[in-house]
């Protein structure tokens, strides 16, 4: 197997890697090429894949320890090899939640409330709407680099408290039970983290960010909101338009992402399989 890198998909990141069958064992040399592409382009698009959930699990396991899903306790497939992200209800009917979107529809990074948050996430499109249903990625290293020097100095050394459910303020469907909050009590991480492979600084924030450690809550919230708005400006964003069979893998250490409700959520089916690879303690 060999692979071909396409042209960059945007200034913010993204590249297509064609010619690979991810269901087959990955030779170490290809694994290293993929690692390097992820480091350089942050979002990798592997089109035309046919993957079982076990295949997806095995592919992502090439890059580190695959996390078990610790999501909503009601979810039946909780500890499956790759778990399901969908707009379908238990009976398989599409549900329009656009009035109160679940947390995936707000800018976020995956599981920042873990002491060792995931380095990467892989999302495989099983079924996608004919129109829309995009995923957007915002490059927080570019966002950091573009900050005025005074802002960089102001935020240097600050720590953000993340907890599972911090975003519930914005989304009633996501309110956590006391038991869920006990399961994930929250952690603090640097607001400016250094990417372990590129050495570049990036903002670390998003929907699960609660407040800034040691700062009055309103001031911390305003700062987080301002930085979020800054780093999600269009020039820092790559929007992925899905085709069924795409596997997209992204670097959670220098990106925010969100699902976009730009489709007929109450009519069209959107089914994705997701797996997440553990990273290191952010510094
Ligand atoms: C995720 C996620 C967005 C989407 O899987 O972590 O945020 O577009 N998904 O489904
Ligand atoms: Mn996510």
mmCIF file of N, CA and C in Angstrom, residues 165-277:
data_model
loop_
_atom_site.group_PDB
_atom_site.id
_atom_site.type_symbol
_atom_site.label_atom_id
_atom_site.label_comp_id
_atom_site.label_asym_id
_atom_site.label_seq_id
_atom_site.Cartn_x
_atom_site.Cartn_y
_atom_site.Cartn_z
ATOM 1 N N UNK A 165 -20.027 18.678 31.367
ATOM 2 C CA UNK A 165 -21.299 19.297 31.680
ATOM 3 C C UNK A 165 -21.197 20.799 31.828
ATOM 4 N N UNK A 166 -19.988 21.339 31.747
ATOM 5 C CA UNK A 166 -19.851 22.795 31.846
ATOM 6 C C UNK A 166 -20.662 23.488 30.755
ATOM 7 N N UNK A 167 -20.827 22.813 29.633
ATOM 8 C CA UNK A 167 -21.568 23.403 28.517
ATOM 9 C C UNK A 167 -23.069 23.361 28.713
ATOM 10 N N UNK A 168 -23.529 22.701 29.780
ATOM 11 C CA UNK A 168 -24.974 22.538 29.973
ATOM 12 C C UNK A 168 -25.682 23.869 30.133
ATOM 13 N N UNK A 169 -24.921 24.898 30.576
ATOM 14 C CA UNK A 169 -25.471 26.252 30.636
ATOM 15 C C UNK A 169 -26.111 26.633 29.309
ATOM 16 N N UNK A 170 -25.505 26.148 28.212
ATOM 17 C CA UNK A 170 -25.959 26.556 26.883
ATOM 18 C C UNK A 170 -26.900 25.534 26.247
ATOM 19 N N UNK A 171 -27.108 24.388 26.852
ATOM 20 C CA UNK A 171 -27.861 23.348 26.182
ATOM 21 C C UNK A 171 -28.580 22.470 27.196
ATOM 22 N N UNK A 172 -29.900 22.637 27.263
ATOM 23 C CA UNK A 172 -30.649 21.915 28.290
ATOM 24 C C UNK A 172 -30.595 20.410 28.113
ATOM 25 N N UNK A 173 -30.493 19.960 26.855
ATOM 26 C CA UNK A 173 -30.492 18.515 26.622
ATOM 27 C C UNK A 173 -29.243 17.871 27.218
ATOM 28 N N UNK A 174 -28.262 18.698 27.582
ATOM 29 C CA UNK A 174 -27.016 18.131 28.052
ATOM 30 C C UNK A 174 -26.827 18.191 29.565
ATOM 31 N N UNK A 175 -27.834 18.620 30.288
ATOM 32 C CA UNK A 175 -27.680 18.737 31.731
ATOM 33 C C UNK A 175 -27.235 17.394 32.317
ATOM 34 N N UNK A 176 -26.245 17.441 33.192
ATOM 35 C CA UNK A 176 -25.685 16.212 33.748
ATOM 36 C C UNK A 176 -26.345 15.875 35.070
ATOM 37 N N UNK A 177 -26.423 14.601 35.348
ATOM 38 C CA UNK A 177 -26.934 14.163 36.637
ATOM 39 C C UNK A 177 -25.803 14.268 37.664
ATOM 40 N N UNK A 178 -26.128 14.340 38.958
ATOM 41 C CA UNK A 178 -25.068 14.375 39.981
ATOM 42 C C UNK A 178 -24.119 13.184 39.858
ATOM 43 N N UNK A 179 -24.639 12.010 39.498
ATOM 44 C CA UNK A 179 -23.780 10.826 39.372
ATOM 45 C C UNK A 179 -22.778 11.013 38.235
ATOM 46 N N UNK A 180 -23.243 11.589 37.132
ATOM 47 C CA UNK A 180 -22.342 11.828 36.002
ATOM 48 C C UNK A 180 -21.266 12.844 36.377
ATOM 49 N N UNK A 181 -21.653 13.849 37.148
ATOM 50 C CA UNK A 181 -20.670 14.847 37.564
ATOM 51 C C UNK A 181 -19.633 14.245 38.506
ATOM 52 N N UNK A 182 -20.079 13.311 39.347
ATOM 53 C CA UNK A 182 -19.122 12.635 40.239
ATOM 54 C C UNK A 182 -18.133 11.803 39.441
ATOM 55 N N UNK A 183 -18.632 11.221 38.337
ATOM 56 C CA UNK A 183 -17.779 10.367 37.509
ATOM 57 C C UNK A 183 -16.668 11.187 36.841
ATOM 58 N N UNK A 184 -16.979 12.436 36.480
ATOM 59 C CA UNK A 184 -16.012 13.320 35.817
ATOM 60 C C UNK A 184 -15.999 14.660 36.544
ATOM 61 N N UNK A 185 -15.284 14.775 37.664
ATOM 62 C CA UNK A 185 -15.366 15.972 38.499
ATOM 63 C C UNK A 185 -14.716 17.208 37.878
ATOM 64 N N UNK A 186 -13.856 17.068 36.904
ATOM 65 C CA UNK A 186 -13.247 18.254 36.295
ATOM 66 C C UNK A 186 -11.760 18.345 36.570
ATOM 67 N N UNK A 187 -11.063 18.971 35.665
ATOM 68 C CA UNK A 187 -9.608 19.115 35.776
ATOM 69 C C UNK A 187 -9.238 20.498 35.255
ATOM 70 N N UNK A 188 -8.028 20.951 35.592
ATOM 71 C CA UNK A 188 -7.571 22.188 34.969
ATOM 72 C C UNK A 188 -6.371 21.918 34.070
ATOM 73 N N UNK A 189 -6.345 22.662 32.963
ATOM 74 C CA UNK A 189 -5.276 22.544 31.963
ATOM 75 C C UNK A 189 -4.840 23.954 31.570
ATOM 76 N N UNK A 190 -3.618 24.068 31.007
ATOM 77 C CA UNK A 190 -3.186 25.395 30.561
ATOM 78 C C UNK A 190 -4.087 25.942 29.454
ATOM 79 N N UNK A 191 -4.413 27.213 29.536
ATOM 80 C CA UNK A 191 -5.193 27.868 28.478
ATOM 81 C C UNK A 191 -4.366 27.941 27.196
ATOM 82 N N UNK A 192 -3.055 28.095 27.364
ATOM 83 C CA UNK A 192 -2.146 28.059 26.217
ATOM 84 C C UNK A 192 -1.303 26.801 26.360
ATOM 85 N N UNK A 193 -1.540 25.849 25.489
ATOM 86 C CA UNK A 193 -0.784 24.597 25.586
ATOM 87 C C UNK A 193 0.206 24.502 24.432
ATOM 88 N N UNK A 194 1.287 23.774 24.694
ATOM 89 C CA UNK A 194 2.328 23.613 23.676
ATOM 90 C C UNK A 194 2.174 22.240 23.038
ATOM 91 N N UNK A 195 2.042 22.223 21.719
ATOM 92 C CA UNK A 195 1.854 20.949 21.019
ATOM 93 C C UNK A 195 3.101 20.082 21.193
ATOM 94 N N UNK A 196 2.936 18.856 21.675
ATOM 95 C CA UNK A 196 4.122 18.041 21.973
ATOM 96 C C UNK A 196 4.951 17.674 20.737
ATOM 97 N N UNK A 197 4.372 17.732 19.551
ATOM 98 C CA UNK A 197 5.138 17.356 18.353
ATOM 99 C C UNK A 197 5.657 18.545 17.559
ATOM 100 N N UNK A 198 4.890 19.637 17.548
ATOM 101 C CA UNK A 198 5.340 20.786 16.746
ATOM 102 C C UNK A 198 5.992 21.852 17.611
ATOM 103 N N UNK A 199 5.762 21.812 18.919
ATOM 104 C CA UNK A 199 6.281 22.858 19.807
ATOM 105 C C UNK A 199 5.523 24.172 19.691
ATOM 106 N N UNK A 200 4.464 24.188 18.887
ATOM 107 C CA UNK A 200 3.698 25.432 18.716
ATOM 108 C C UNK A 200 2.664 25.582 19.825
ATOM 109 N N UNK A 201 2.449 26.829 20.237
ATOM 110 C CA UNK A 201 1.445 27.110 21.257
ATOM 111 C C UNK A 201 0.060 27.179 20.624
ATOM 112 N N UNK A 202 -0.930 26.721 21.377
ATOM 113 C CA UNK A 202 -2.308 26.746 20.888
ATOM 114 C C UNK A 202 -3.247 27.017 22.055
ATOM 115 N N UNK A 203 -4.374 27.642 21.755
ATOM 116 C CA UNK A 203 -5.391 27.881 22.787
ATOM 117 C C UNK A 203 -6.112 26.581 23.086
ATOM 118 N N UNK A 204 -6.440 26.389 24.364
ATOM 119 C CA UNK A 204 -7.166 25.181 24.764
ATOM 120 C C UNK A 204 -8.392 25.635 25.545
ATOM 121 N N UNK A 205 -9.554 25.484 24.958
ATOM 122 C CA UNK A 205 -10.787 26.043 25.525
ATOM 123 C C UNK A 205 -11.985 25.369 24.856
ATOM 124 N N UNK A 206 -13.128 25.995 24.851
ATOM 125 C CA UNK A 206 -14.293 25.435 24.165
ATOM 126 C C UNK A 206 -15.418 25.115 25.128
ATOM 127 N N UNK A 207 -16.369 24.361 24.621
ATOM 128 C CA UNK A 207 -17.651 24.180 25.295
ATOM 129 C C UNK A 207 -17.567 23.552 26.698
ATOM 130 N N UNK A 208 -16.558 22.761 26.961
ATOM 131 C CA UNK A 208 -16.455 22.129 28.286
ATOM 132 C C UNK A 208 -15.670 22.986 29.274
ATOM 133 N N UNK A 209 -15.195 24.158 28.825
ATOM 134 C CA UNK A 209 -14.441 25.050 29.711
ATOM 135 C C UNK A 209 -15.418 25.736 30.652
ATOM 136 N N UNK A 210 -15.147 25.651 31.938
ATOM 137 C CA UNK A 210 -16.035 26.252 32.924
ATOM 138 C C UNK A 210 -15.582 27.658 33.286
ATOM 139 N N UNK A 211 -14.350 27.778 33.747
ATOM 140 C CA UNK A 211 -13.851 29.086 34.180
ATOM 141 C C UNK A 211 -12.328 29.069 34.224
ATOM 142 N N UNK A 212 -11.756 30.235 34.514
ATOM 143 C CA UNK A 212 -10.297 30.342 34.636
ATOM 144 C C UNK A 212 -9.950 30.229 36.116
ATOM 145 N N UNK A 213 -8.987 29.395 36.401
ATOM 146 C CA UNK A 213 -8.591 29.157 37.786
ATOM 147 C C UNK A 213 -8.127 30.468 38.431
ATOM 148 N N UNK A 214 -8.695 30.792 39.588
ATOM 149 C CA UNK A 214 -8.257 31.959 40.351
ATOM 150 C C UNK A 214 -8.740 33.290 39.806
ATOM 151 N N UNK A 215 -9.640 33.273 38.830
ATOM 152 C CA UNK A 215 -10.156 34.530 38.261
ATOM 153 C C UNK A 215 -11.653 34.591 38.539
ATOM 154 N N UNK A 216 -12.181 35.777 38.886
ATOM 155 C CA UNK A 216 -13.636 35.857 39.100
ATOM 156 C C UNK A 216 -14.367 35.290 37.881
ATOM 157 N N UNK A 217 -15.431 34.546 38.143
ATOM 158 C CA UNK A 217 -16.096 33.797 37.071
ATOM 159 C C UNK A 217 -16.532 34.661 35.881
ATOM 160 N N UNK A 218 -17.161 35.833 36.117
ATOM 161 C CA UNK A 218 -17.597 36.634 34.957
ATOM 162 C C UNK A 218 -16.418 37.073 34.084
ATOM 163 N N UNK A 219 -15.305 37.460 34.738
ATOM 164 C CA UNK A 219 -14.124 37.901 33.988
ATOM 165 C C UNK A 219 -13.555 36.743 33.164
ATOM 166 N N UNK A 220 -13.495 35.567 33.799
ATOM 167 C CA UNK A 220 -12.984 34.373 33.105
ATOM 168 C C UNK A 220 -13.872 34.000 31.928
ATOM 169 N N UNK A 221 -15.188 34.078 32.138
ATOM 170 C CA UNK A 221 -16.127 33.740 31.064
ATOM 171 C C UNK A 221 -15.976 34.679 29.884
ATOM 172 N N UNK A 222 -15.834 35.971 30.193
ATOM 173 C CA UNK A 222 -15.679 36.956 29.120
ATOM 174 C C UNK A 222 -14.398 36.686 28.336
ATOM 175 N N UNK A 223 -13.325 36.395 29.070
ATOM 176 C CA UNK A 223 -12.051 36.117 28.400
ATOM 177 C C UNK A 223 -12.184 34.877 27.510
ATOM 178 N N UNK A 224 -12.783 33.819 28.043
ATOM 179 C CA UNK A 224 -12.941 32.586 27.255
ATOM 180 C C UNK A 224 -13.804 32.835 26.021
ATOM 181 N N UNK A 225 -14.884 33.593 26.209
ATOM 182 C CA UNK A 225 -15.764 33.882 25.070
ATOM 183 C C UNK A 225 -15.036 34.692 23.993
ATOM 184 N N UNK A 226 -14.259 35.676 24.436
ATOM 185 C CA UNK A 226 -13.527 36.518 23.479
ATOM 186 C C UNK A 226 -12.510 35.696 22.692
ATOM 187 N N UNK A 227 -11.780 34.850 23.399
ATOM 188 C CA UNK A 227 -10.769 34.039 22.722
ATOM 189 C C UNK A 227 -11.423 33.035 21.773
ATOM 190 N N UNK A 228 -12.569 32.484 22.188
ATOM 191 C CA UNK A 228 -13.271 31.520 21.340
ATOM 192 C C UNK A 228 -13.733 32.194 20.045
ATOM 193 N N UNK A 229 -14.284 33.390 20.209
ATOM 194 C CA UNK A 229 -14.754 34.110 19.030
ATOM 195 C C UNK A 229 -13.586 34.406 18.081
ATOM 196 N N UNK A 230 -12.460 34.784 18.685
ATOM 197 C CA UNK A 230 -11.270 35.103 17.888
ATOM 198 C C UNK A 230 -10.778 33.888 17.105
ATOM 199 N N UNK A 231 -10.637 32.770 17.766
ATOM 200 C CA UNK A 231 -9.973 31.615 17.128
ATOM 201 C C UNK A 231 -10.907 30.822 16.215
ATOM 202 N N UNK A 232 -12.201 31.180 16.203
ATOM 203 C CA UNK A 232 -13.133 30.487 15.300
ATOM 204 C C UNK A 232 -13.547 31.387 14.135
ATOM 205 N N UNK A 233 -12.778 32.462 13.922
ATOM 206 C CA UNK A 233 -13.054 33.304 12.752
ATOM 207 C C UNK A 233 -12.778 32.503 11.480
ATOM 208 N N UNK A 234 -13.492 32.856 10.382
ATOM 209 C CA UNK A 234 -13.438 32.029 9.172
ATOM 210 C C UNK A 234 -12.028 31.696 8.679
ATOM 211 N N UNK A 235 -11.088 32.614 8.834
ATOM 212 C CA UNK A 235 -9.748 32.326 8.283
ATOM 213 C C UNK A 235 -9.021 31.220 9.052
ATOM 214 N N UNK A 236 -9.540 30.861 10.230
ATOM 215 C CA UNK A 236 -8.911 29.797 11.007
ATOM 216 C C UNK A 236 -9.692 28.477 10.914
ATOM 217 N N UNK A 237 -10.715 28.448 10.053
ATOM 218 C CA UNK A 237 -11.647 27.305 10.042
ATOM 219 C C UNK A 237 -11.579 26.514 8.737
ATOM 220 N N UNK A 238 -11.569 25.194 8.872
ATOM 221 C CA UNK A 238 -11.807 24.293 7.748
ATOM 222 C C UNK A 238 -13.155 23.603 7.975
ATOM 223 N N UNK A 239 -14.047 23.697 6.982
ATOM 224 C CA UNK A 239 -15.355 23.039 7.082
ATOM 225 C C UNK A 239 -15.326 21.777 6.229
ATOM 226 N N UNK A 240 -15.607 20.642 6.855
ATOM 227 C CA UNK A 240 -15.612 19.402 6.087
ATOM 228 C C UNK A 240 -17.018 19.044 5.640
ATOM 229 N N UNK A 241 -17.159 18.888 4.322
ATOM 230 C CA UNK A 241 -18.408 18.445 3.696
ATOM 231 C C UNK A 241 -18.278 16.923 3.528
ATOM 232 N N UNK A 242 -19.112 16.168 4.224
ATOM 233 C CA UNK A 242 -18.929 14.719 4.277
ATOM 234 C C UNK A 242 -19.460 13.983 3.053
ATOM 235 N N UNK A 243 -18.771 12.895 2.725
ATOM 236 C CA UNK A 243 -19.321 11.866 1.847
ATOM 237 C C UNK A 243 -19.329 10.580 2.652
ATOM 238 N N UNK A 244 -20.342 9.752 2.445
ATOM 239 C CA UNK A 244 -20.351 8.467 3.134
ATOM 240 C C UNK A 244 -19.059 7.734 2.780
ATOM 241 N N UNK A 245 -18.456 7.098 3.758
ATOM 242 C CA UNK A 245 -17.202 6.394 3.522
ATOM 243 C C UNK A 245 -15.963 7.213 3.887
ATOM 244 N N UNK A 246 -16.135 8.497 4.186
ATOM 245 C CA UNK A 246 -14.994 9.298 4.669
ATOM 246 C C UNK A 246 -14.639 8.873 6.091
ATOM 247 N N UNK A 247 -13.376 8.677 6.340
ATOM 248 C CA UNK A 247 -12.907 8.663 7.721
ATOM 249 C C UNK A 247 -12.061 9.916 7.901
ATOM 250 N N UNK A 248 -12.439 10.729 8.863
ATOM 251 C CA UNK A 248 -11.703 11.968 9.133
ATOM 252 C C UNK A 248 -11.077 11.861 10.513
ATOM 253 N N UNK A 249 -9.793 12.165 10.562
ATOM 254 C CA UNK A 249 -9.055 12.046 11.821
ATOM 255 C C UNK A 249 -8.468 13.418 12.120
ATOM 256 N N UNK A 250 -8.629 13.884 13.364
ATOM 257 C CA UNK A 250 -8.142 15.244 13.650
ATOM 258 C C UNK A 250 -7.375 15.304 14.960
ATOM 259 N N UNK A 251 -6.575 16.364 15.063
ATOM 260 C CA UNK A 251 -5.696 16.567 16.213
ATOM 261 C C UNK A 251 -6.407 17.478 17.219
ATOM 262 N N UNK A 252 -6.771 16.894 18.362
ATOM 263 C CA UNK A 252 -7.499 17.673 19.381
ATOM 264 C C UNK A 252 -6.613 18.662 20.129
ATOM 265 N N UNK A 253 -5.307 18.605 19.901
ATOM 266 C CA UNK A 253 -4.391 19.423 20.687
ATOM 267 C C UNK A 253 -4.211 20.819 20.112
ATOM 268 N N UNK A 254 -4.677 21.023 18.890
ATOM 269 C CA UNK A 254 -4.540 22.349 18.272
ATOM 270 C C UNK A 254 -5.771 22.723 17.453
ATOM 271 N N UNK A 255 -6.891 22.047 17.724
ATOM 272 C CA UNK A 255 -8.126 22.344 16.995
ATOM 273 C C UNK A 255 -9.311 22.336 17.947
ATOM 274 N N UNK A 256 -10.292 23.177 17.625
ATOM 275 C CA UNK A 256 -11.649 22.996 18.137
ATOM 276 C C UNK A 256 -12.461 22.438 16.976
ATOM 277 N N UNK A 257 -13.597 21.831 17.291
ATOM 278 C CA UNK A 257 -14.465 21.390 16.195
ATOM 279 C C UNK A 257 -15.917 21.453 16.653
ATOM 280 N N UNK A 258 -16.818 21.388 15.678
ATOM 281 C CA UNK A 258 -18.240 21.316 15.997
ATOM 282 C C UNK A 258 -18.990 20.720 14.809
ATOM 283 N N UNK A 259 -20.068 20.028 15.112
ATOM 284 C CA UNK A 259 -21.004 19.624 14.071
ATOM 285 C C UNK A 259 -21.841 20.844 13.725
ATOM 286 N N UNK A 260 -22.257 20.934 12.480
ATOM 287 C CA UNK A 260 -23.047 22.080 12.041
ATOM 288 C C UNK A 260 -24.463 21.604 11.717
ATOM 289 N N UNK A 261 -25.436 22.318 12.262
ATOM 290 C CA UNK A 261 -26.836 21.904 12.079
ATOM 291 C C UNK A 261 -27.377 22.441 10.754
ATOM 292 N N UNK A 262 -26.552 22.368 9.695
ATOM 293 C CA UNK A 262 -26.984 22.901 8.393
ATOM 294 C C UNK A 262 -27.581 21.790 7.528
ATOM 295 N N UNK A 263 -28.446 20.989 8.140
ATOM 296 C CA UNK A 263 -29.140 19.942 7.377
ATOM 297 C C UNK A 263 -30.531 19.748 7.973
ATOM 298 N N UNK A 264 -31.338 18.973 7.294
ATOM 299 C CA UNK A 264 -32.706 18.718 7.755
ATOM 300 C C UNK A 264 -32.649 17.661 8.850
ATOM 301 N N UNK A 265 -32.377 18.107 10.055
ATOM 302 C CA UNK A 265 -32.092 17.195 11.158
ATOM 303 C C UNK A 265 -33.287 16.294 11.503
ATOM 304 N N UNK A 266 -34.480 16.810 11.274
ATOM 305 C CA UNK A 266 -35.667 16.015 11.582
ATOM 306 C C UNK A 266 -36.068 15.088 10.442
ATOM 307 N N UNK A 267 -35.317 15.122 9.338
ATOM 308 C CA UNK A 267 -35.698 14.313 8.175
ATOM 309 C C UNK A 267 -34.551 13.408 7.712
ATOM 310 N N UNK A 268 -33.341 13.977 7.624
ATOM 311 C CA UNK A 268 -32.209 13.235 7.062
ATOM 312 C C UNK A 268 -31.445 12.486 8.142
ATOM 313 N N UNK A 269 -30.951 11.321 7.753
ATOM 314 C CA UNK A 269 -30.196 10.501 8.708
ATOM 315 C C UNK A 269 -28.717 10.878 8.669
ATOM 316 N N UNK A 270 -28.118 10.950 9.849
ATOM 317 C CA UNK A 270 -26.678 11.206 9.942
ATOM 318 C C UNK A 270 -26.115 10.221 10.957
ATOM 319 N N UNK A 271 -25.307 9.296 10.484
ATOM 320 C CA UNK A 271 -24.757 8.249 11.363
ATOM 321 C C UNK A 271 -23.241 8.216 11.209
ATOM 322 N N UNK A 272 -22.545 8.416 12.306
ATOM 323 C CA UNK A 272 -21.090 8.419 12.299
ATOM 324 C C UNK A 272 -20.590 7.430 13.358
ATOM 325 N N UNK A 273 -19.426 6.854 13.108
ATOM 326 C CA UNK A 273 -18.757 6.029 14.122
ATOM 327 C C UNK A 273 -17.515 6.772 14.595
ATOM 328 N N UNK A 274 -17.314 6.749 15.884
ATOM 329 C CA UNK A 274 -16.280 7.605 16.449
ATOM 330 C C UNK A 274 -15.343 6.796 17.332
ATOM 331 N N UNK A 275 -14.055 7.067 17.210
ATOM 332 C CA UNK A 275 -13.090 6.509 18.157
ATOM 333 C C UNK A 275 -12.062 7.581 18.500
ATOM 334 N N UNK A 276 -11.538 7.468 19.701
ATOM 335 C CA UNK A 276 -10.748 8.534 20.301
ATOM 336 C C UNK A 276 -9.464 7.929 20.886
ATOM 337 N N UNK A 277 -8.328 8.545 20.579
ATOM 338 C CA UNK A 277 -7.036 8.021 21.044
ATOM 339 C C UNK A 277 -6.460 8.925 22.141
#
